[in-house]
Amino acid sequence: MRIPSLRLRPVSRFSPKAPWLLHFHTASSDAIDTPFYDLSTSNEVLKIVGTISPMEPALEPLVPFLSKRIISEVIEEEQNRQLGFRFFIWAAKRQRFYSSLTFNLVMDTIIKENGVDLYWKTIEEIKDSGFEISSDAFTLLMAVYAKMGLCEKAIQVFGKMREFNCEPDVYAYNAILHVILGKEVFILTLAIYNQMLKLNCQPNVATFSILIDGFCKSGKMQDALQMFDEMVERDMLPCTITYTIIISGLLQAKRADEALKLFSRMKEDGCLPDYITYNTLLDGFCKLDRVDVALDLLRSFKEEGFVLGLNGYSCLIDGLFRARRFNEGLAWYGKMVEKNLKPDVILYTILMRGLSEAGRVKDALKLLTDMTERGVEPDTYCYNALIKGFCDMGLLNEAQSLRLEISNNGCFPNACTYTILICSMCKNGLVGEAKEIFNGMEKMGCSPSVFTFNALIDGLCKADKMDEACLLFYKMEIGKNPSIFLRLSQGASPVLDNASLQSMVEELCDSGQFLKAYKILNQLAESGVVPDIRTYNILINGFCRAGDMNIALKLFEQMQSKGLSPDSVTYGTLINGLQMVDREDDAFEVFNQMEKHGCTPSSSVFHSLMTWLCRRQKVPLAISLWLEHLRHRPDRDDKVVEEIKENFEKGELEKAVRDLLAMDFKLNDFGLAPYTIWLIGFCQAGRVEEAFKLFSILKEYNVTVTAPSCVKLIRSFCEEGNLDLAVYVFTYTLDKGFMLKWPICNQLLESLLLSEDKKNDAFSLLRRMESLGYDLRTYIRENTKSLLHARWDAWETKNVPPG
């Protein structure tokens, strides 16, 4: 059992800064330079602020003589904080007075002196006095609440702006979008953006950066790229942060080559990459198992002045460990230590995971002591890496002991800890113990995540406990607070899927009920762990394996009604399940639906269809299906593929296969699976000559033919009586070091011993088999031994080859 999309810890510690903070005001600057600084003007302002109420009319004549620096000085000097706040709110109406220094000064004062209530009181008094309050006054308050971690309060401020006759400007929208995005409430983010456009508030670079970041994080790369293009069309030049966000998103979407192209475009446009951009690329390629590309990139980055730091070393070591190049990873760790860079808790976690995967769990365990000696406190992620290492080696008692040890060291097991243990228990057939761990999670104050549910549901399905798997699925769906779902389902516009939920949220935003929208979305998230696409795929697969296709298809419909789009795995599972119960037409109907619904079939889907076609002796149709798949690939030449298809149809197998192999190797896109399926298919259809021709061509191209393919060929040749070719293929398996199972070996030996002129070939093969490690005493069946007669006795007693 595999933990689905489970990461022990996010290794990257370099993410783009908050985009809205960089572009808060296009006219702002941290510097507060002014052509002149008149001390008397500053004193005059302080006198007005301190003695005249209301101060606003008296300040207006001084506007031409004021500067950013005077504004900042007055706020800093004014002892009465409420008057200082009021002066700031008055000054905020004019963009030329804005500076990030003043903004941060007021924000820090509010936070340090618990001045939120006083600031609110000031705003109320200004409103009662009939003076205008600018959007910046509320934007500052949103920033205060965001810094204090009070997201709901920040949203409440945004919603209250209308009560003060203040329309949010682009900076206020950016601030609230950033706050909501930090909570990953993407539906509300888009609703607020749509409202911004409805009110003709034009987005700026920061707005696009925020939204692009949201699309990337939610996996909607196409939307992110469209937003990027729209930004450029509006003559807004992307900054380093925007480029880095897109590059990171492309890498997460496994579109690495596009990420590199964008990186080149970024430099061509005169936008210089920073430390975060470089590390994002290194980390992305390492996580995509392209560590050699990452090392090449590092060499080019160094030429541009990039210096590898702790984050960079962590990426490379992690990438090398993922590629199972453990010695190289440890060598890079040695280089890092030589440079006196101190490892942090994240790097220690990487090292522990790497050593555990290399089977060196004891060495990984020693790192806990090393960490403490270096003053680095181990956390739950470190323990999770060790627990997974023990579980992978089957040392479940040791893993359980480590789970108990976590709490003793001031940490607490998290959902990932329990998921690792549940996966391992299920993998070792201990589904009952896995259920006990799952049931004990909440008693320990830990709520199961979607991965935890998926792990146990998967274990129950594989143990053929479908009723229990379904019950767990329903528990997952209902969650802790089912009333929220019932309330949302009532009324004229029931919320049944993502589209209706989006519509409801937009309606609430249009009426200014931003906080209500946020609370509903949060309640939905917290009311239970919502089944994801993998949950449905696990259950659909379980029912397909059980042959209950009606329930599998019902689940397929149910997931779509809840706004989840089936992926290639879903369709592939259904197609395979339908084929298993001889519903070939239905399988192809599901296959045809895939592209209609915007889901591109993966290669594995084609492999499944071809395998079943070959089992039904429809090899030409299987080949045509694959070539049709290639013809629609953008990297393939339609004319070349069409010529190959014509050669197959004319029976020119050798030419067609050679041309196809040449194309695969030229594009560096060779995969053995289709050729293996066809070879076995030819054998199943009794077309052994064509199967052997395919075998010979693959062998000529130095492609290692799989053991199952060889077994099929040997069996087919034995049944045809073509023992010379059967021996030829078997000898190939010996040369390749394959250890074939006893049925095929005995079938070949018996066929040779029953043939008068092939007996000696049997003895020759026995010699080769013994020399390559076959245990002939346990491997050779009684029927074969009886055919050997007295020669077998000599073999056993003398342990020498007969004859």
PDB file of C-alpha atoms in Angstrom, residues 227-438:
ATOM      1  CA  MET A 227      -4.093  35.319 -15.731  1.00  0.00           C
ATOM      2  CA  PHE A 228      -0.398  35.869 -16.441  1.00  0.00           C
ATOM      3  CA  ASP A 229      -1.150  36.495 -20.131  1.00  0.00           C
ATOM      4  CA  GLU A 230      -3.974  38.872 -19.204  1.00  0.00           C
ATOM      5  CA  MET A 231      -1.581  40.761 -16.984  1.00  0.00           C
ATOM      6  CA  VAL A 232       0.904  41.192 -19.842  1.00  0.00           C
ATOM      7  CA  GLU A 233      -1.923  42.222 -22.224  1.00  0.00           C
ATOM      8  CA  ARG A 234      -2.783  45.007 -19.787  1.00  0.00           C
ATOM      9  CA  ASP A 235       0.814  46.289 -20.192  1.00  0.00           C
ATOM     10  CA  MET A 236       1.728  45.296 -16.648  1.00  0.00           C
ATOM     11  CA  LEU A 237       5.288  44.039 -16.419  1.00  0.00           C
ATOM     12  CA  PRO A 238       5.572  40.935 -14.211  1.00  0.00           C
ATOM     13  CA  CYS A 239       8.066  41.321 -11.375  1.00  0.00           C
ATOM     14  CA  THR A 240      10.477  38.745  -9.941  1.00  0.00           C
ATOM     15  CA  ILE A 241       7.843  37.534  -7.488  1.00  0.00           C
ATOM     16  CA  THR A 242       5.224  36.963 -10.200  1.00  0.00           C
ATOM     17  CA  TYR A 243       7.670  35.046 -12.392  1.00  0.00           C
ATOM     18  CA  THR A 244       8.798  32.955  -9.417  1.00  0.00           C
ATOM     19  CA  ILE A 245       5.195  32.084  -8.494  1.00  0.00           C
ATOM     20  CA  ILE A 246       4.482  30.862 -12.035  1.00  0.00           C
ATOM     21  CA  ILE A 247       7.781  28.945 -12.238  1.00  0.00           C
ATOM     22  CA  SER A 248       6.977  27.252  -8.917  1.00  0.00           C
ATOM     23  CA  GLY A 249       3.465  26.385 -10.129  1.00  0.00           C
ATOM     24  CA  LEU A 250       4.736  24.895 -13.393  1.00  0.00           C
ATOM     25  CA  LEU A 251       7.237  22.743 -11.518  1.00  0.00           C
ATOM     26  CA  GLN A 252       4.545  21.519  -9.129  1.00  0.00           C
ATOM     27  CA  ALA A 253       2.420  20.672 -12.184  1.00  0.00           C
ATOM     28  CA  LYS A 254       5.398  18.665 -13.570  1.00  0.00           C
ATOM     29  CA  ARG A 255       5.828  21.068 -16.478  1.00  0.00           C
ATOM     30  CA  ALA A 256       9.532  21.551 -15.890  1.00  0.00           C
ATOM     31  CA  ASP A 257      10.563  22.433 -19.439  1.00  0.00           C
ATOM     32  CA  GLU A 258       7.974  25.230 -19.523  1.00  0.00           C
ATOM     33  CA  ALA A 259       9.326  26.482 -16.186  1.00  0.00           C
ATOM     34  CA  LEU A 260      12.827  26.712 -17.690  1.00  0.00           C
ATOM     35  CA  LYS A 261      11.532  28.560 -20.743  1.00  0.00           C
ATOM     36  CA  LEU A 262       9.761  31.064 -18.493  1.00  0.00           C
ATOM     37  CA  PHE A 263      12.958  31.485 -16.470  1.00  0.00           C
ATOM     38  CA  SER A 264      14.824  32.354 -19.687  1.00  0.00           C
ATOM     39  CA  ARG A 265      12.047  34.742 -20.727  1.00  0.00           C
ATOM     40  CA  MET A 266      12.225  36.366 -17.307  1.00  0.00           C
ATOM     41  CA  LYS A 267      15.906  37.204 -17.790  1.00  0.00           C
ATOM     42  CA  GLU A 268      15.344  38.314 -21.395  1.00  0.00           C
ATOM     43  CA  ASP A 269      12.703  40.759 -20.131  1.00  0.00           C
ATOM     44  CA  GLY A 270      15.296  42.282 -17.826  1.00  0.00           C
ATOM     45  CA  CYS A 271      13.711  40.870 -14.658  1.00  0.00           C
ATOM     46  CA  LEU A 272      16.526  39.537 -12.470  1.00  0.00           C
ATOM     47  CA  PRO A 273      15.959  36.269 -10.585  1.00  0.00           C
ATOM     48  CA  ASP A 274      16.591  36.326  -6.853  1.00  0.00           C
ATOM     49  CA  TYR A 275      17.685  33.753  -4.290  1.00  0.00           C
ATOM     50  CA  ILE A 276      14.132  32.390  -4.048  1.00  0.00           C
ATOM     51  CA  THR A 277      13.831  31.954  -7.840  1.00  0.00           C
ATOM     52  CA  TYR A 278      17.091  29.979  -8.056  1.00  0.00           C
ATOM     53  CA  ASN A 279      16.144  27.727  -5.122  1.00  0.00           C
ATOM     54  CA  THR A 280      12.646  27.205  -6.506  1.00  0.00           C
ATOM     55  CA  LEU A 281      14.118  25.795  -9.730  1.00  0.00           C
ATOM     56  CA  LEU A 282      16.627  23.575  -7.919  1.00  0.00           C
ATOM     57  CA  ASP A 283      13.940  22.260  -5.566  1.00  0.00           C
ATOM     58  CA  GLY A 284      11.441  21.706  -8.394  1.00  0.00           C
ATOM     59  CA  PHE A 285      13.789  19.663 -10.576  1.00  0.00           C
ATOM     60  CA  CYS A 286      14.977  17.607  -7.602  1.00  0.00           C
ATOM     61  CA  LYS A 287      11.390  16.761  -6.647  1.00  0.00           C
ATOM     62  CA  LEU A 288      10.716  15.727 -10.254  1.00  0.00           C
ATOM     63  CA  ASP A 289      13.601  13.212  -9.998  1.00  0.00           C
ATOM     64  CA  ARG A 290      15.705  15.242 -12.437  1.00  0.00           C
ATOM     65  CA  VAL A 291      18.563  15.855 -10.068  1.00  0.00           C
ATOM     66  CA  ASP A 292      21.191  15.842 -12.836  1.00  0.00           C
ATOM     67  CA  VAL A 293      19.380  18.735 -14.500  1.00  0.00           C
ATOM     68  CA  ALA A 294      19.343  20.488 -11.105  1.00  0.00           C
ATOM     69  CA  LEU A 295      23.121  20.028 -10.805  1.00  0.00           C
ATOM     70  CA  ASP A 296      23.623  21.445 -14.316  1.00  0.00           C
ATOM     71  CA  LEU A 297      21.418  24.382 -13.402  1.00  0.00           C
ATOM     72  CA  LEU A 298      23.430  24.956 -10.240  1.00  0.00           C
ATOM     73  CA  ARG A 299      26.620  25.306 -12.294  1.00  0.00           C
ATOM     74  CA  SER A 300      24.978  27.921 -14.525  1.00  0.00           C
ATOM     75  CA  PHE A 301      23.475  29.723 -11.513  1.00  0.00           C
ATOM     76  CA  LYS A 302      26.897  30.013  -9.908  1.00  0.00           C
ATOM     77  CA  GLU A 303      28.130  31.793 -13.028  1.00  0.00           C
ATOM     78  CA  GLU A 304      25.341  34.325 -12.432  1.00  0.00           C
ATOM     79  CA  GLY A 305      26.569  34.927  -8.880  1.00  0.00           C
ATOM     80  CA  PHE A 306      24.300  32.535  -6.981  1.00  0.00           C
ATOM     81  CA  VAL A 307      25.828  31.127  -3.791  1.00  0.00           C
ATOM     82  CA  LEU A 308      24.487  27.795  -2.557  1.00  0.00           C
ATOM     83  CA  GLY A 309      23.110  28.112   0.971  1.00  0.00           C
ATOM     84  CA  LEU A 310      21.422  25.799   3.458  1.00  0.00           C
ATOM     85  CA  ASN A 311      18.171  25.718   1.441  1.00  0.00           C
ATOM     86  CA  GLY A 312      20.014  24.825  -1.763  1.00  0.00           C
ATOM     87  CA  TYR A 313      22.022  22.053  -0.088  1.00  0.00           C
ATOM     88  CA  SER A 314      18.801  20.688   1.428  1.00  0.00           C
ATOM     89  CA  CYS A 315      17.168  20.553  -2.035  1.00  0.00           C
ATOM     90  CA  LEU A 316      20.083  18.736  -3.656  1.00  0.00           C
ATOM     91  CA  ILE A 317      20.546  16.239  -0.819  1.00  0.00           C
ATOM     92  CA  ASP A 318      16.801  15.544  -0.844  1.00  0.00           C
ATOM     93  CA  GLY A 319      16.850  15.117  -4.648  1.00  0.00           C
ATOM     94  CA  LEU A 320      19.810  12.725  -4.572  1.00  0.00           C
ATOM     95  CA  PHE A 321      18.172  10.654  -1.836  1.00  0.00           C
ATOM     96  CA  ARG A 322      14.935  10.509  -3.850  1.00  0.00           C
ATOM     97  CA  ALA A 323      17.010   9.160  -6.762  1.00  0.00           C
ATOM     98  CA  ARG A 324      18.509   6.605  -4.319  1.00  0.00           C
ATOM     99  CA  ARG A 325      21.959   8.111  -4.845  1.00  0.00           C
ATOM    100  CA  PHE A 326      22.599   8.023  -1.123  1.00  0.00           C
ATOM    101  CA  ASN A 327      26.396   8.239  -1.193  1.00  0.00           C
ATOM    102  CA  GLU A 328      26.287  11.352  -3.384  1.00  0.00           C
ATOM    103  CA  GLY A 329      23.719  12.923  -1.082  1.00  0.00           C
ATOM    104  CA  LEU A 330      25.896  12.297   1.962  1.00  0.00           C
ATOM    105  CA  ALA A 331      28.922  13.694   0.068  1.00  0.00           C
ATOM    106  CA  TRP A 332      27.015  16.966  -0.505  1.00  0.00           C
ATOM    107  CA  TYR A 333      26.172  16.999   3.197  1.00  0.00           C
ATOM    108  CA  GLY A 334      29.916  16.692   3.893  1.00  0.00           C
ATOM    109  CA  LYS A 335      30.606  19.681   1.611  1.00  0.00           C
ATOM    110  CA  MET A 336      28.005  21.695   3.474  1.00  0.00           C
ATOM    111  CA  VAL A 337      29.548  20.904   6.863  1.00  0.00           C
ATOM    112  CA  GLU A 338      32.975  21.906   5.511  1.00  0.00           C
ATOM    113  CA  LYS A 339      31.503  25.328   4.721  1.00  0.00           C
ATOM    114  CA  ASN A 340      30.424  25.618   8.391  1.00  0.00           C
ATOM    115  CA  LEU A 341      26.734  25.659   7.474  1.00  0.00           C
ATOM    116  CA  LYS A 342      24.727  24.364  10.419  1.00  0.00           C
ATOM    117  CA  PRO A 343      21.989  21.855   9.508  1.00  0.00           C
ATOM    118  CA  ASP A 344      18.478  22.742  10.656  1.00  0.00           C
ATOM    119  CA  VAL A 345      15.564  20.512  11.610  1.00  0.00           C
ATOM    120  CA  ILE A 346      14.400  20.257   7.974  1.00  0.00           C
ATOM    121  CA  LEU A 347      17.767  19.012   6.726  1.00  0.00           C
ATOM    122  CA  TYR A 348      17.965  16.527   9.587  1.00  0.00           C
ATOM    123  CA  THR A 349      14.561  15.195   8.526  1.00  0.00           C
ATOM    124  CA  ILE A 350      15.837  14.784   4.953  1.00  0.00           C
ATOM    125  CA  LEU A 351      18.929  12.935   6.220  1.00  0.00           C
ATOM    126  CA  MET A 352      16.866  10.659   8.447  1.00  0.00           C
ATOM    127  CA  ARG A 353      14.506   9.802   5.610  1.00  0.00           C
ATOM    128  CA  GLY A 354      17.389   9.176   3.204  1.00  0.00           C
ATOM    129  CA  LEU A 355      19.303   6.920   5.607  1.00  0.00           C
ATOM    130  CA  SER A 356      16.088   5.030   6.423  1.00  0.00           C
ATOM    131  CA  GLU A 357      15.372   4.443   2.728  1.00  0.00           C
ATOM    132  CA  ALA A 358      18.922   3.158   2.330  1.00  0.00           C
ATOM    133  CA  GLY A 359      18.185   0.604   5.060  1.00  0.00           C
ATOM    134  CA  ARG A 360      20.397   2.398   7.599  1.00  0.00           C
ATOM    135  CA  VAL A 361      17.691   3.005  10.185  1.00  0.00           C
ATOM    136  CA  LYS A 362      20.115   2.773  13.101  1.00  0.00           C
ATOM    137  CA  ASP A 363      22.282   5.516  11.577  1.00  0.00           C
ATOM    138  CA  ALA A 364      19.157   7.607  11.094  1.00  0.00           C
ATOM    139  CA  LEU A 365      18.255   7.054  14.753  1.00  0.00           C
ATOM    140  CA  LYS A 366      21.693   8.303  15.849  1.00  0.00           C
ATOM    141  CA  LEU A 367      20.936  11.637  14.205  1.00  0.00           C
ATOM    142  CA  LEU A 368      18.444  12.368  16.990  1.00  0.00           C
ATOM    143  CA  THR A 369      21.354  12.512  19.447  1.00  0.00           C
ATOM    144  CA  ASP A 370      23.458  14.532  17.001  1.00  0.00           C
ATOM    145  CA  MET A 371      20.636  17.057  16.649  1.00  0.00           C
ATOM    146  CA  THR A 372      20.356  17.597  20.387  1.00  0.00           C
ATOM    147  CA  GLU A 373      24.106  18.023  20.733  1.00  0.00           C
ATOM    148  CA  ARG A 374      24.020  20.718  18.025  1.00  0.00           C
ATOM    149  CA  GLY A 375      21.150  22.497  19.763  1.00  0.00           C
ATOM    150  CA  VAL A 376      18.531  21.560  17.161  1.00  0.00           C
ATOM    151  CA  GLU A 377      15.254  20.298  18.633  1.00  0.00           C
ATOM    152  CA  PRO A 378      13.734  17.314  16.788  1.00  0.00           C
ATOM    153  CA  ASP A 379      10.072  17.724  15.865  1.00  0.00           C
ATOM    154  CA  THR A 380       7.241  15.443  14.809  1.00  0.00           C
ATOM    155  CA  TYR A 381       8.437  15.447  11.186  1.00  0.00           C
ATOM    156  CA  CYS A 382      11.806  13.993  12.238  1.00  0.00           C
ATOM    157  CA  TYR A 383      10.086  11.220  14.154  1.00  0.00           C
ATOM    158  CA  ASN A 384       7.768  10.561  11.208  1.00  0.00           C
ATOM    159  CA  ALA A 385      10.796  10.010   8.956  1.00  0.00           C
ATOM    160  CA  LEU A 386      12.175   7.450  11.428  1.00  0.00           C
ATOM    161  CA  ILE A 387       8.798   5.781  11.965  1.00  0.00           C
ATOM    162  CA  LYS A 388       8.378   5.373   8.208  1.00  0.00           C
ATOM    163  CA  GLY A 389      11.891   3.903   8.008  1.00  0.00           C
ATOM    164  CA  PHE A 390      11.094   1.266  10.647  1.00  0.00           C
ATOM    165  CA  CYS A 391       7.726   0.534   9.009  1.00  0.00           C
ATOM    166  CA  ASP A 392       9.346   0.046   5.585  1.00  0.00           C
ATOM    167  CA  MET A 393      11.666  -2.563   7.139  1.00  0.00           C
ATOM    168  CA  GLY A 394       8.711  -4.328   8.766  1.00  0.00           C
ATOM    169  CA  LEU A 395       9.813  -3.328  12.282  1.00  0.00           C
ATOM    170  CA  LEU A 396       6.320  -2.303  13.369  1.00  0.00           C
ATOM    171  CA  ASN A 397       6.891  -2.673  17.137  1.00  0.00           C
ATOM    172  CA  GLU A 398       9.877  -0.302  16.963  1.00  0.00           C
ATOM    173  CA  ALA A 399       7.789   2.131  14.913  1.00  0.00           C
ATOM    174  CA  GLN A 400       5.011   2.039  17.519  1.00  0.00           C
ATOM    175  CA  SER A 401       7.566   2.672  20.280  1.00  0.00           C
ATOM    176  CA  LEU A 402       8.808   5.753  18.449  1.00  0.00           C
ATOM    177  CA  ARG A 403       5.237   7.037  18.189  1.00  0.00           C
ATOM    178  CA  LEU A 404       4.938   6.814  21.982  1.00  0.00           C
ATOM    179  CA  GLU A 405       8.340   8.483  22.389  1.00  0.00           C
ATOM    180  CA  ILE A 406       7.266  11.589  20.451  1.00  0.00           C
ATOM    181  CA  SER A 407       5.098  12.869  23.313  1.00  0.00           C
ATOM    182  CA  ASN A 408       7.893  12.291  25.842  1.00  0.00           C
ATOM    183  CA  ASN A 409      10.087  14.733  23.898  1.00  0.00           C
ATOM    184  CA  GLY A 410       7.554  17.556  23.904  1.00  0.00           C
ATOM    185  CA  CYS A 411       6.128  16.812  20.434  1.00  0.00           C
ATOM    186  CA  PHE A 412       2.841  15.240  19.462  1.00  0.00           C
ATOM    187  CA  PRO A 413       2.013  12.625  16.812  1.00  0.00           C
ATOM    188  CA  ASN A 414       0.171  14.218  13.890  1.00  0.00           C
ATOM    189  CA  ALA A 415      -2.167  12.785  11.269  1.00  0.00           C
ATOM    190  CA  CYS A 416       0.842  11.881   9.127  1.00  0.00           C
ATOM    191  CA  THR A 417       2.307   9.748  11.981  1.00  0.00           C
ATOM    192  CA  TYR A 418      -0.882   7.707  12.227  1.00  0.00           C
ATOM    193  CA  THR A 419      -1.261   7.474   8.444  1.00  0.00           C
ATOM    194  CA  ILE A 420       2.227   5.966   8.108  1.00  0.00           C
ATOM    195  CA  LEU A 421       1.433   3.363  10.778  1.00  0.00           C
ATOM    196  CA  ILE A 422      -2.001   2.552   9.319  1.00  0.00           C
ATOM    197  CA  CYS A 423      -0.520   2.100   5.831  1.00  0.00           C
ATOM    198  CA  SER A 424       2.156  -0.250   7.174  1.00  0.00           C
ATOM    199  CA  MET A 425      -0.306  -2.276   9.232  1.00  0.00           C
ATOM    200  CA  CYS A 426      -2.553  -2.721   6.188  1.00  0.00           C
ATOM    201  CA  LYS A 427       0.414  -3.618   3.993  1.00  0.00           C
ATOM    202  CA  ASN A 428       1.346  -6.374   6.438  1.00  0.00           C
ATOM    203  CA  GLY A 429      -2.214  -7.710   6.578  1.00  0.00           C
ATOM    204  CA  LEU A 430      -2.904  -6.258  10.034  1.00  0.00           C
ATOM    205  CA  VAL A 431      -6.096  -4.407   9.110  1.00  0.00           C
ATOM    206  CA  GLY A 432      -7.581  -4.966  12.575  1.00  0.00           C
ATOM    207  CA  GLU A 433      -4.597  -3.281  14.236  1.00  0.00           C
ATOM    208  CA  ALA A 434      -4.824  -0.459  11.681  1.00  0.00           C
ATOM    209  CA  LYS A 435      -8.468   0.115  12.690  1.00  0.00           C
ATOM    210  CA  GLU A 436      -7.465   0.254  16.378  1.00  0.00           C
ATOM    211  CA  ILE A 437      -4.854   2.936  15.616  1.00  0.00           C
ATOM    212  CA  PHE A 438      -7.398   4.888  13.577  1.00  0.00           C
TER     213      PHE A 438
END
